[in-house]
Structure formats: structure tokens, C-alpha cells
Short mmCIF file of N, CA and C in Angstrom, two decimals:
data_model
loop_
_atom_site.label_atom_id
_atom_site.label_comp_id
_atom_site.label_asym_id
_atom_site.label_seq_id
_atom_site.Cartn_x
_atom_site.Cartn_y
_atom_site.Cartn_z
N MET Z 1 187.31 97.71 114.01
CA MET Z 1 186.67 97.62 115.57
C MET Z 1 188.40 97.01 116.26
N THR Z 2 188.70 97.44 116.95
CA THR Z 2 190.00 97.03 117.46
C THR Z 2 189.53 95.54 118.58
N PRO Z 3 190.61 94.90 118.77
CA PRO Z 3 190.19 93.89 119.42
C PRO Z 3 190.52 94.04 121.09
N ARG Z 4 189.93 93.47 121.40
CA ARG Z 4 189.72 93.89 123.20
C ARG Z 4 190.72 93.08 123.85
N PRO Z 5 191.55 93.45 124.64
CA PRO Z 5 192.34 93.04 125.05
C PRO Z 5 191.53 91.66 126.37
N PRO Z 6 192.52 90.55 126.41
CA PRO Z 6 191.68 89.75 127.10
C PRO Z 6 191.53 89.63 128.44
N PRO Z 7 190.32 89.38 129.03
CA PRO Z 7 190.13 90.02 130.62
C PRO Z 7 191.11 89.28 131.63
N PRO Z 8 191.14 89.79 132.86
CA PRO Z 8 192.55 89.49 133.44
C PRO Z 8 192.24 88.15 134.08
N SER Z 9 193.04 87.43 134.25
CA SER Z 9 193.07 85.87 135.11
C SER Z 9 192.68 86.21 136.37
N LEU Z 10 191.23 85.09 136.81
CA LEU Z 10 190.87 85.14 138.04
C LEU Z 10 191.62 83.99 138.82
N SER Z 11 192.54 83.36 138.22
CA SER Z 11 193.01 82.31 138.58
C SER Z 11 194.02 82.62 140.04
N PRO Z 12 194.45 81.42 140.77
CA PRO Z 12 195.30 81.44 141.93
C PRO Z 12 196.59 81.70 141.64
N ASP Z 13 196.77 82.03 140.55
CA ASP Z 13 198.55 82.21 140.14
C ASP Z 13 198.63 83.51 140.65
N PRO Z 14 199.66 83.82 141.46
CA PRO Z 14 200.40 84.82 141.66
C PRO Z 14 201.32 85.61 141.14
N SER Z 15 201.85 85.15 140.01
CA SER Z 15 202.20 85.94 139.01
C SER Z 15 202.26 85.71 137.41
N PRO Z 16 200.96 86.97 137.61
CA PRO Z 16 200.27 86.91 135.97
C PRO Z 16 200.96 87.09 135.21
N SER Z 17 202.82 87.81 135.21
CA SER Z 17 203.36 87.72 134.08
C SER Z 17 204.13 86.74 133.58
N SER Z 18 203.87 85.98 134.44
CA SER Z 18 204.31 84.01 133.64
C SER Z 18 203.34 83.76 132.65
N ARG Z 19 202.13 84.31 132.78
CA ARG Z 19 201.39 83.98 131.52
C ARG Z 19 201.41 84.90 130.11
N THR Z 20 201.44 84.46 129.26
CA THR Z 20 201.59 85.48 127.78
C THR Z 20 200.44 85.15 126.90
N TYR Z 21 199.70 85.81 126.46
CA TYR Z 21 198.93 85.81 125.51
C TYR Z 21 199.20 86.45 123.85
N SER Z 22 199.75 84.83 123.02
CA SER Z 22 200.17 84.93 122.15
C SER Z 22 199.28 85.47 120.88
N SER Z 23 198.10 84.87 120.98
CA SER Z 23 196.73 85.50 120.15
C SER Z 23 195.91 85.27 120.73
N ARG Z 24 194.69 85.54 119.89
CA ARG Z 24 193.30 85.76 120.23
C ARG Z 24 192.63 83.98 120.74
N SER Z 25 193.52 83.56 120.36
CA SER Z 25 192.70 81.52 120.24
C SER Z 25 193.10 81.27 121.41
N SER Z 26 194.25 81.63 121.89
CA SER Z 26 195.09 80.95 123.23
C SER Z 26 194.33 82.04 124.45
N SER Z 27 193.72 83.47 123.79
CA SER Z 27 193.22 84.00 125.17
C SER Z 27 191.78 83.14 125.34
N THR Z 28 191.34 82.86 124.40
CA THR Z 28 190.00 82.43 124.38
C THR Z 28 190.04 81.02 125.24
N ARG Z 29 191.26 80.10 124.71
CA ARG Z 29 191.30 78.89 125.34
C ARG Z 29 191.47 79.06 126.85
N SER Z 30 192.22 79.83 127.35
CA SER Z 30 192.13 80.01 128.60
C SER Z 30 190.94 80.54 129.31
N THR Z 31 190.50 81.53 128.79
CA THR Z 31 189.06 82.07 129.25
C THR Z 31 188.17 80.60 129.75
N GLN Z 32 188.20 79.85 128.46
CA GLN Z 32 187.31 78.79 128.28
C GLN Z 32 187.63 78.05 129.56
N SER Z 33 188.74 77.56 129.77
CA SER Z 33 189.19 77.01 130.86
C SER Z 33 188.77 77.42 132.45
N THR Z 34 189.01 78.71 132.42
CA THR Z 34 189.02 79.63 133.48
C THR Z 34 187.41 79.47 133.95
N ARG Z 35 186.64 79.17 132.54
CA ARG Z 35 184.91 79.27 133.00
C ARG Z 35 184.55 77.83 133.27
N SER Z 36 185.23 76.91 132.72
CA SER Z 36 185.00 75.55 132.82
C SER Z 36 185.53 74.65 133.88
N ASN Z 37 186.32 75.79 134.94
CA ASN Z 37 186.59 74.86 135.84
C ASN Z 37 186.42 75.77 137.20
N PRO Z 38 185.41 75.24 138.20
CA PRO Z 38 184.69 76.55 139.19
C PRO Z 38 186.09 76.26 140.12
N ASP Z 39 186.76 75.41 140.14
CA ASP Z 39 187.89 75.45 141.52
C ASP Z 39 188.89 76.42 141.14
N LEU Z 40 189.40 77.11 140.14
CA LEU Z 40 190.42 78.05 139.99
C LEU Z 40 189.60 79.43 140.61
N PHE Z 41 188.04 79.47 140.53
CA PHE Z 41 187.55 80.53 141.11
C PHE Z 41 187.69 80.69 142.74
N THR Z 42 188.08 79.37 143.59
CA THR Z 42 188.22 79.58 145.00
C THR Z 42 189.26 80.02 145.90
N PRO Z 43 189.02 81.00 146.50
CA PRO Z 43 190.35 81.25 146.73
C PRO Z 43 191.26 80.13 147.83
N ARG Z 44 192.58 80.26 148.06
CA ARG Z 44 193.53 79.15 148.53
C ARG Z 44 192.99 79.21 150.00
N SER Z 45 192.67 79.71 150.87
CA SER Z 45 192.68 79.99 151.92
C SER Z 45 191.38 78.67 152.67
N THR Z 46 190.17 78.70 151.44
CA THR Z 46 189.06 78.15 151.65
C THR Z 46 188.86 76.78 150.99
N SER Z 47 188.48 75.62 151.59
CA SER Z 47 188.67 74.39 150.76
C SER Z 47 187.62 74.26 150.08
N PRO Z 48 187.62 73.73 148.74
CA PRO Z 48 186.40 73.84 148.45
C PRO Z 48 185.77 72.67 148.57
N THR Z 49 184.04 72.74 148.37
CA THR Z 49 183.25 71.90 148.80
C THR Z 49 182.94 70.49 147.75
N PRO Z 50 182.97 69.67 148.51
CA PRO Z 50 183.04 68.42 147.74
C PRO Z 50 181.95 68.63 146.54
N ARG Z 51 182.00 67.92 145.40
CA ARG Z 51 180.79 67.80 144.30
C ARG Z 51 179.60 66.96 144.52
N CYS Z 52 179.84 65.67 145.25
CA CYS Z 52 178.71 65.12 145.87
C CYS Z 52 177.90 66.02 146.80
N GLU Z 53 178.37 66.82 147.89
CA GLU Z 53 177.70 67.55 149.25
C GLU Z 53 177.01 68.71 148.00
N MET Z 54 177.25 69.18 147.00
CA MET Z 54 176.94 70.24 146.12
C MET Z 54 175.61 69.61 145.27
N ALA Z 55 175.87 68.52 144.66
CA ALA Z 55 175.06 67.44 144.46
C ALA Z 55 173.57 67.03 144.75
N GLN Z 56 173.86 67.26 146.26
CA GLN Z 56 172.39 66.33 147.32
C GLN Z 56 171.94 67.67 147.37
N ILE Z 57 172.74 69.01 147.41
CA ILE Z 57 172.05 70.69 147.88
C ILE Z 57 171.24 70.51 146.81
N THR Z 58 171.40 70.59 145.56
CA THR Z 58 170.88 70.69 144.12
C THR Z 58 170.09 69.73 143.95
N LEU Z 59 170.26 68.56 144.34
CA LEU Z 59 168.96 67.58 144.15
C LEU Z 59 168.20 67.37 145.19
N HIS Z 60 168.06 68.38 146.49
CA HIS Z 60 167.22 68.76 147.76
C HIS Z 60 166.45 70.06 147.26
N GLN Z 61 167.20 70.87 146.31
CA GLN Z 61 166.31 72.09 146.05
C GLN Z 61 165.73 71.53 144.68
N ARG Z 62 166.10 70.30 144.27
CA ARG Z 62 165.29 70.28 142.68
C ARG Z 62 163.91 69.64 143.51
N GLU Z 63 163.81 68.38 144.52
CA GLU Z 63 162.74 67.97 145.10
C GLU Z 63 161.81 68.95 145.51
N VAL Z 64 162.39 69.78 146.41
CA VAL Z 64 161.65 71.03 147.08
C VAL Z 64 161.04 71.54 146.23
N ALA Z 65 161.56 72.23 145.50
CA ALA Z 65 160.69 73.05 144.01
C ALA Z 65 159.77 72.13 143.61
N LEU Z 66 160.17 70.62 143.08
CA LEU Z 66 159.17 70.02 142.46
C LEU Z 66 158.04 69.92 143.32
N SER Z 67 158.07 69.71 144.59
CA SER Z 67 157.12 69.49 145.71
C SER Z 67 156.26 70.53 145.57
N LYS Z 68 156.57 71.69 145.61
CA LYS Z 68 155.98 73.32 145.65
C LYS Z 68 155.32 73.13 144.37
N ALA Z 69 155.95 72.90 143.30
CA ALA Z 69 154.85 72.96 142.27
C ALA Z 69 154.37 72.09 141.93
N THR Z 70 154.33 70.70 142.45
CA THR Z 70 153.58 69.60 142.81
C THR Z 70 152.12 70.18 143.38
N GLU Z 71 152.27 70.75 144.54
CA GLU Z 71 151.73 71.37 145.41
C GLU Z 71 150.70 72.31 144.51
N GLU Z 72 151.24 73.31 144.28
CA GLU Z 72 150.37 74.34 143.50
C GLU Z 72 149.73 73.94 142.62
N PHE Z 73 150.28 72.85 141.55
CA PHE Z 73 149.39 72.02 140.77
C PHE Z 73 147.93 71.72 141.49
N SER Z 74 148.63 70.98 142.48
CA SER Z 74 147.40 70.42 143.06
C SER Z 74 145.75 71.50 142.98
N LEU Z 75 146.71 72.49 144.22
CA LEU Z 75 146.04 73.55 144.51
C LEU Z 75 144.85 73.98 143.37
N GLU Z 76 145.72 74.50 141.82
CA GLU Z 76 145.01 75.03 140.65
C GLU Z 76 144.03 73.59 140.10
N LYS Z 77 144.72 72.75 140.48
CA LYS Z 77 143.78 71.73 140.04
C LYS Z 77 142.27 71.36 140.44
N ALA Z 78 142.48 71.32 141.85
CA ALA Z 78 141.17 71.39 142.63
C ALA Z 78 140.43 72.68 142.44
N ALA Z 79 141.35 73.83 141.94
CA ALA Z 79 140.52 74.84 141.90
C ALA Z 79 139.58 75.01 140.67
N PHE Z 80 139.84 74.28 139.69
CA PHE Z 80 139.49 73.93 138.10
C PHE Z 80 138.30 72.49 138.22
N ILE Z 81 138.42 71.88 139.47
CA ILE Z 81 137.60 70.98 139.58
C ILE Z 81 136.39 71.43 139.91
N LEU Z 82 136.57 72.65 141.29
CA LEU Z 82 135.59 73.38 141.66
C LEU Z 82 135.07 74.17 141.14
N GLU Z 83 135.72 74.75 139.89
CA GLU Z 83 135.02 75.78 138.91
C GLU Z 83 134.17 74.50 137.98
N LYS Z 84 134.80 73.57 137.60
CA LYS Z 84 133.97 72.66 136.63
C LYS Z 84 132.71 72.32 137.68
N ARG Z 85 132.76 71.78 138.45
CA ARG Z 85 131.23 71.91 139.14
C ARG Z 85 130.62 72.68 139.09
N GLU Z 86 130.78 74.13 139.70
CA GLU Z 86 129.94 74.97 139.54
C GLU Z 86 129.45 75.66 138.24
N LEU Z 87 129.97 75.32 136.78
CA LEU Z 87 129.59 75.62 135.64
C LEU Z 87 128.78 74.24 135.49
N GLN Z 88 129.11 73.16 135.67
CA GLN Z 88 128.07 72.04 135.49
C GLN Z 88 126.84 72.01 136.13
N LEU Z 89 126.64 72.84 137.58
CA LEU Z 89 125.29 72.85 138.35
C LEU Z 89 124.92 74.20 137.70
N GLN Z 90 125.67 75.22 137.13
CA GLN Z 90 124.95 76.66 136.51
C GLN Z 90 124.10 75.93 135.21
N LYS Z 91 125.34 74.81 134.40
CA LYS Z 91 124.56 73.93 133.19
C LYS Z 91 123.24 73.57 133.33
N ASP Z 92 123.12 72.67 134.45
CA ASP Z 92 122.26 71.93 134.83
C ASP Z 92 121.21 72.97 135.35
N GLU Z 93 121.00 73.83 136.34
CA GLU Z 93 120.12 75.16 136.13
C GLU Z 93 119.53 75.77 135.49
N TRP Z 94 120.71 75.82 134.18
CA TRP Z 94 120.11 76.28 132.74
C TRP Z 94 119.19 75.80 132.10
N ALA Z 95 119.63 74.26 131.75
CA ALA Z 95 118.70 73.19 131.31
C ALA Z 95 117.45 73.09 131.86
N ALA Z 96 117.56 73.11 133.18
CA ALA Z 96 116.18 72.82 134.05
C ALA Z 96 114.82 74.15 133.50
N ALA Z 97 115.55 75.28 133.86
CA ALA Z 97 114.93 76.67 132.88
C ALA Z 97 114.62 76.60 131.97
N ASN Z 98 115.43 76.08 130.73
CA ASN Z 98 115.10 75.66 129.51
C ASN Z 98 114.12 74.78 129.34
N ASP Z 99 114.10 73.92 130.23
CA ASP Z 99 113.11 72.62 130.18
C ASP Z 99 111.51 73.25 130.45
N ASN Z 100 111.72 73.95 131.99
CA ASN Z 100 110.38 74.51 131.93
C ASN Z 100 110.04 75.55 130.98
N VAL Z 101 110.70 76.17 130.67
CA VAL Z 101 110.52 77.69 129.47
C VAL Z 101 109.64 76.66 128.25
N LYS Z 102 110.10 75.55 127.99
CA LYS Z 102 109.75 74.86 126.63
C LYS Z 102 108.83 74.14 126.94
N GLN Z 103 108.60 73.60 128.26
CA GLN Z 103 106.89 72.85 128.33
C GLN Z 103 106.24 74.30 128.74
N ALA Z 104 106.41 75.31 129.15
CA ALA Z 104 105.66 76.33 129.18
C ALA Z 104 104.91 76.53 128.01
N TRP Z 105 105.92 77.05 126.65
CA TRP Z 105 106.10 77.10 125.16
C TRP Z 105 105.28 76.40 124.76
N ASP Z 106 105.61 75.01 124.89
CA ASP Z 106 104.77 73.90 124.30
C ASP Z 106 103.14 73.71 124.86
N ALA Z 107 102.76 74.25 126.13
CA ALA Z 107 101.58 74.51 126.94
C ALA Z 107 100.50 75.11 125.74
N GLU Z 108 101.34 76.59 125.94
CA GLU Z 108 100.60 77.91 125.23
C GLU Z 108 100.72 77.09 123.77
N VAL Z 109 101.16 76.80 123.10
CA VAL Z 109 101.19 76.93 121.32
C VAL Z 109 99.85 75.24 121.41
N GLN Z 110 99.79 74.53 122.38
CA GLN Z 110 98.78 73.62 122.41
C GLN Z 110 97.70 74.44 122.69
N ARG Z 111 97.60 75.11 123.45
CA ARG Z 111 96.48 75.77 124.01
C ARG Z 111 95.81 77.13 122.53
N LYS Z 112 96.79 77.56 122.15
CA LYS Z 112 96.19 78.07 120.96
C LYS Z 112 95.82 77.45 119.71
N ARG Z 113 96.47 76.24 119.32
CA ARG Z 113 95.63 75.43 118.33
C ARG Z 113 94.87 75.09 118.73
N GLN Z 114 94.44 74.47 120.00
CA GLN Z 114 93.22 73.89 120.50
C GLN Z 114 91.83 75.19 120.27
N GLU Z 115 92.19 76.53 120.43
CA GLU Z 115 91.41 78.01 120.51
C GLU Z 115 91.28 78.03 118.82
N THR Z 116 92.44 77.92 118.09
CA THR Z 116 91.97 78.08 116.69
C THR Z 116 90.99 76.94 116.00
N ARG Z 117 91.55 75.57 116.26
CA ARG Z 117 90.80 74.34 116.04
C ARG Z 117 89.00 74.38 116.45
N ASP Z 118 88.99 75.03 117.59
CA ASP Z 118 87.86 75.29 117.84
C ASP Z 118 86.86 76.23 116.94
N ALA Z 119 87.82 77.69 116.68
CA ALA Z 119 87.07 78.49 116.14
C ALA Z 119 86.92 78.06 114.94
N TRP Z 120 87.87 77.41 113.77
CA TRP Z 120 87.47 76.77 112.53
C TRP Z 120 86.01 76.08 112.63
N THR Z 121 86.60 74.99 113.67
CA THR Z 121 85.17 73.91 113.75
C THR Z 121 83.47 74.96 114.03
N LYS Z 122 83.62 75.86 114.32
CA LYS Z 122 82.77 76.58 114.82
C LYS Z 122 82.01 77.26 113.04
N VAL Z 123 83.82 77.77 112.50
CA VAL Z 123 83.27 78.06 111.31
C VAL Z 123 82.75 77.02 110.58
N ALA Z 124 83.33 75.91 110.18
CA ALA Z 124 83.29 74.97 109.07
C ALA Z 124 81.60 75.02 109.57
N VAL Z 125 81.01 74.62 110.51
CA VAL Z 125 79.94 73.77 111.17
C VAL Z 125 78.77 74.99 110.74
N PHE Z 126 79.39 76.46 110.95
CA PHE Z 126 78.21 77.21 110.44
C PHE Z 126 78.48 76.87 108.81
N PHE Z 127 79.36 77.04 107.81
CA PHE Z 127 79.29 76.93 106.48
C PHE Z 127 78.71 75.49 106.39
N LEU Z 128 79.06 74.44 106.59
CA LEU Z 128 78.00 73.25 106.49
C LEU Z 128 76.83 73.16 107.00
N ALA Z 129 76.89 74.04 107.54
CA ALA Z 129 75.19 74.07 108.13
C ALA Z 129 74.13 74.83 107.35
N ILE Z 130 74.81 75.71 106.93
CA ILE Z 130 74.09 76.35 105.81
C ILE Z 130 73.53 75.83 104.43
N PRO Z 131 74.59 74.97 103.96
CA PRO Z 131 74.01 74.17 102.78
C PRO Z 131 73.22 72.70 102.90
N VAL Z 132 73.41 72.51 104.64
CA VAL Z 132 72.43 70.97 104.82
C VAL Z 132 71.55 71.64 104.84
N MET Z 133 71.45 72.92 105.73
CA MET Z 133 69.62 72.88 106.09
C MET Z 133 69.28 73.45 104.75
N THR Z 134 69.70 74.03 103.97
CA THR Z 134 68.93 74.47 102.58
C THR Z 134 68.73 73.39 101.69
N LEU Z 135 69.55 72.22 102.03
CA LEU Z 135 69.22 71.34 101.41
C LEU Z 135 67.94 70.40 101.83
N GLY Z 136 67.95 70.61 103.42
CA GLY Z 136 67.02 69.80 103.71
C GLY Z 136 65.98 70.62 103.83
N VAL Z 137 65.98 71.89 103.53
CA VAL Z 137 64.21 72.74 103.47
C VAL Z 137 64.50 72.54 102.13
N THR Z 138 64.92 72.14 101.45
CA THR Z 138 64.78 72.22 99.53
C THR Z 138 64.04 70.82 99.12
N MET Z 139 64.52 69.88 100.00
CA MET Z 139 64.02 68.49 99.85
C MET Z 139 62.79 68.63 100.60
N LEU Z 140 62.51 69.13 101.55
CA LEU Z 140 61.19 69.14 102.20
C LEU Z 140 59.84 69.93 101.02
N LEU Z 141 60.89 71.10 101.03
CA LEU Z 141 59.48 71.81 100.07
C LEU Z 141 58.98 70.82 98.56
N VAL Z 142 60.22 70.09 97.91
CA VAL Z 142 60.22 69.32 96.72
C VAL Z 142 59.31 67.89 96.94
N GLU Z 143 59.72 67.33 98.62
CA GLU Z 143 58.30 66.38 98.94
C GLU Z 143 57.11 66.53 99.09
N ALA Z 144 57.07 67.99 99.79
CA ALA Z 144 55.77 69.06 99.42
C ALA Z 144 54.81 69.37 98.82
N VAL Z 145 55.60 69.95 97.52
CA VAL Z 145 54.84 70.20 96.52
C VAL Z 145 55.02 69.02 95.91
N GLY Z 146 55.53 68.14 95.50
CA GLY Z 146 55.39 66.68 94.84
C GLY Z 146 54.12 65.71 95.57
N GLY Z 147 53.82 65.73 96.95
CA GLY Z 147 52.72 65.21 97.84
C GLY Z 147 51.71 66.00 97.25
N TRP Z 148 51.97 67.41 97.34
CA TRP Z 148 50.13 68.46 96.89
C TRP Z 148 49.74 67.83 95.29
N ARG Z 149 50.95 67.82 94.28
CA ARG Z 149 50.80 67.64 93.30
C ARG Z 149 49.80 66.19 93.11
N ILE Z 150 50.07 65.38 93.92
CA ILE Z 150 49.95 63.68 93.59
C ILE Z 150 48.38 63.61 94.38
N LEU Z 151 48.59 64.71 95.25
CA LEU Z 151 47.07 64.53 95.82
C LEU Z 151 45.99 65.07 94.79
N VAL Z 152 46.37 66.51 94.76
CA VAL Z 152 45.54 67.27 93.37
C VAL Z 152 45.04 66.36 92.16
N TRP Z 153 46.10 65.53 91.59
CA TRP Z 153 45.74 64.53 90.41
C TRP Z 153 44.81 63.35 90.92
N ALA Z 154 45.14 63.15 92.20
CA ALA Z 154 44.16 62.07 93.03
C ALA Z 154 42.73 62.40 92.83
N VAL Z 155 42.59 63.86 93.52
CA VAL Z 155 41.60 64.02 93.30
C VAL Z 155 40.76 63.94 92.56
N ALA Z 156 41.33 65.16 91.25
CA ALA Z 156 40.96 65.26 90.08
C ALA Z 156 40.63 63.96 89.37
N THR Z 157 41.21 63.01 89.29
CA THR Z 157 41.12 61.71 88.45
C THR Z 157 39.93 61.07 89.33
N ALA Z 158 39.74 61.12 90.82
CA ALA Z 158 38.93 60.35 91.14
C ALA Z 158 37.08 60.89 91.02
N ALA Z 159 37.46 62.44 90.53
CA ALA Z 159 36.50 63.10 90.52
C ALA Z 159 35.76 62.79 88.90
N GLY Z 160 36.87 62.55 88.20
CA GLY Z 160 36.42 62.57 86.87
C GLY Z 160 36.98 63.44 85.94
N TYR Z 161 37.63 64.19 86.70
CA TYR Z 161 38.71 65.44 85.85
C TYR Z 161 39.43 64.76 85.15
N ARG Z 162 39.19 65.47 83.72
CA ARG Z 162 40.70 64.83 83.35
C ARG Z 162 42.20 66.28 83.40
N VAL Z 163 43.21 65.57 83.67
CA VAL Z 163 44.12 66.49 84.24
C VAL Z 163 45.15 66.73 83.58
#
């Protein structure tokens, strides 16, 4: 690759032939010095603006940009706060609906448990009543048969029969 010739100088120097470029490093230095000095780019007929005034303008521009950014940030923050409130309201609505469903579910479960308990109570009474009634009937029969035998023995003994 062949080295490029140095760029033409934008300096206000009227005689470009007075400058000679002996090597690449000197051309780099001259280009860098031209870039770092903005006064070289201003034409001779105009007066350069003072740096202080430029600093005030850029400071004012920065303040304006900062105030715009702050205003945009405040608007975004307000939008996020509104969205947060809406989401919180929606969350509260969902929680209330969930509580209502849970209460209805618990009431239904309690009702089914009571129905099941009542059914099992009936089954238990039925199956416990049969043995109790059978035992009661058996006891009555034993008493009746025992009482009959005692009565027959007492009559036979009183009559003189040997039993």
C-alpha cells in the first residue's frame, strides 16, 4: 500500500508552498495541530467567538437538554406510578375474587363433609342397631326362657314332682 499524500492545509497561511513535508511524522504533527486549534479554521475576515461565550452556550444547551431529560423522566416515572397503581388495583381485585372463590370452595367442601358424615352416621346406626337389637332380643329370650324354666321347676317342686 502506498502512503497517501498529506491532506491540504486549511490554515490561513496564504503561501502553501512555504510548507514542506519532509516525512510522515511531520505531516501527522501538522494535521494534529490543525485539528486541535479551531482558530485556524476561521477565516481572517471574521472575528472568532470568545471561548467563554461558547462555554455559556454549551452550558445552556446542556441545561436545556438536562431539563428536557428530567421532564421526560418525570413523565415516565408518573406513567410507571399510574401503571403500578393499576396493577395493584388489579392485584387486589384478583385477591378479592380469589378469596370469594376460596370461601365458596370451603363452604362446598364443608357441606360435602357434612353430607358424608350424615350418610356414615346412618350407616353406623343401621349396622350398630342390628347387633344391639339382636343382643337385646337375645337377652329378652334368655330371660323369658330362664323365667319359664324357673316357673316350671317351682310348680313341679310344689306339686311334689321330682324334676
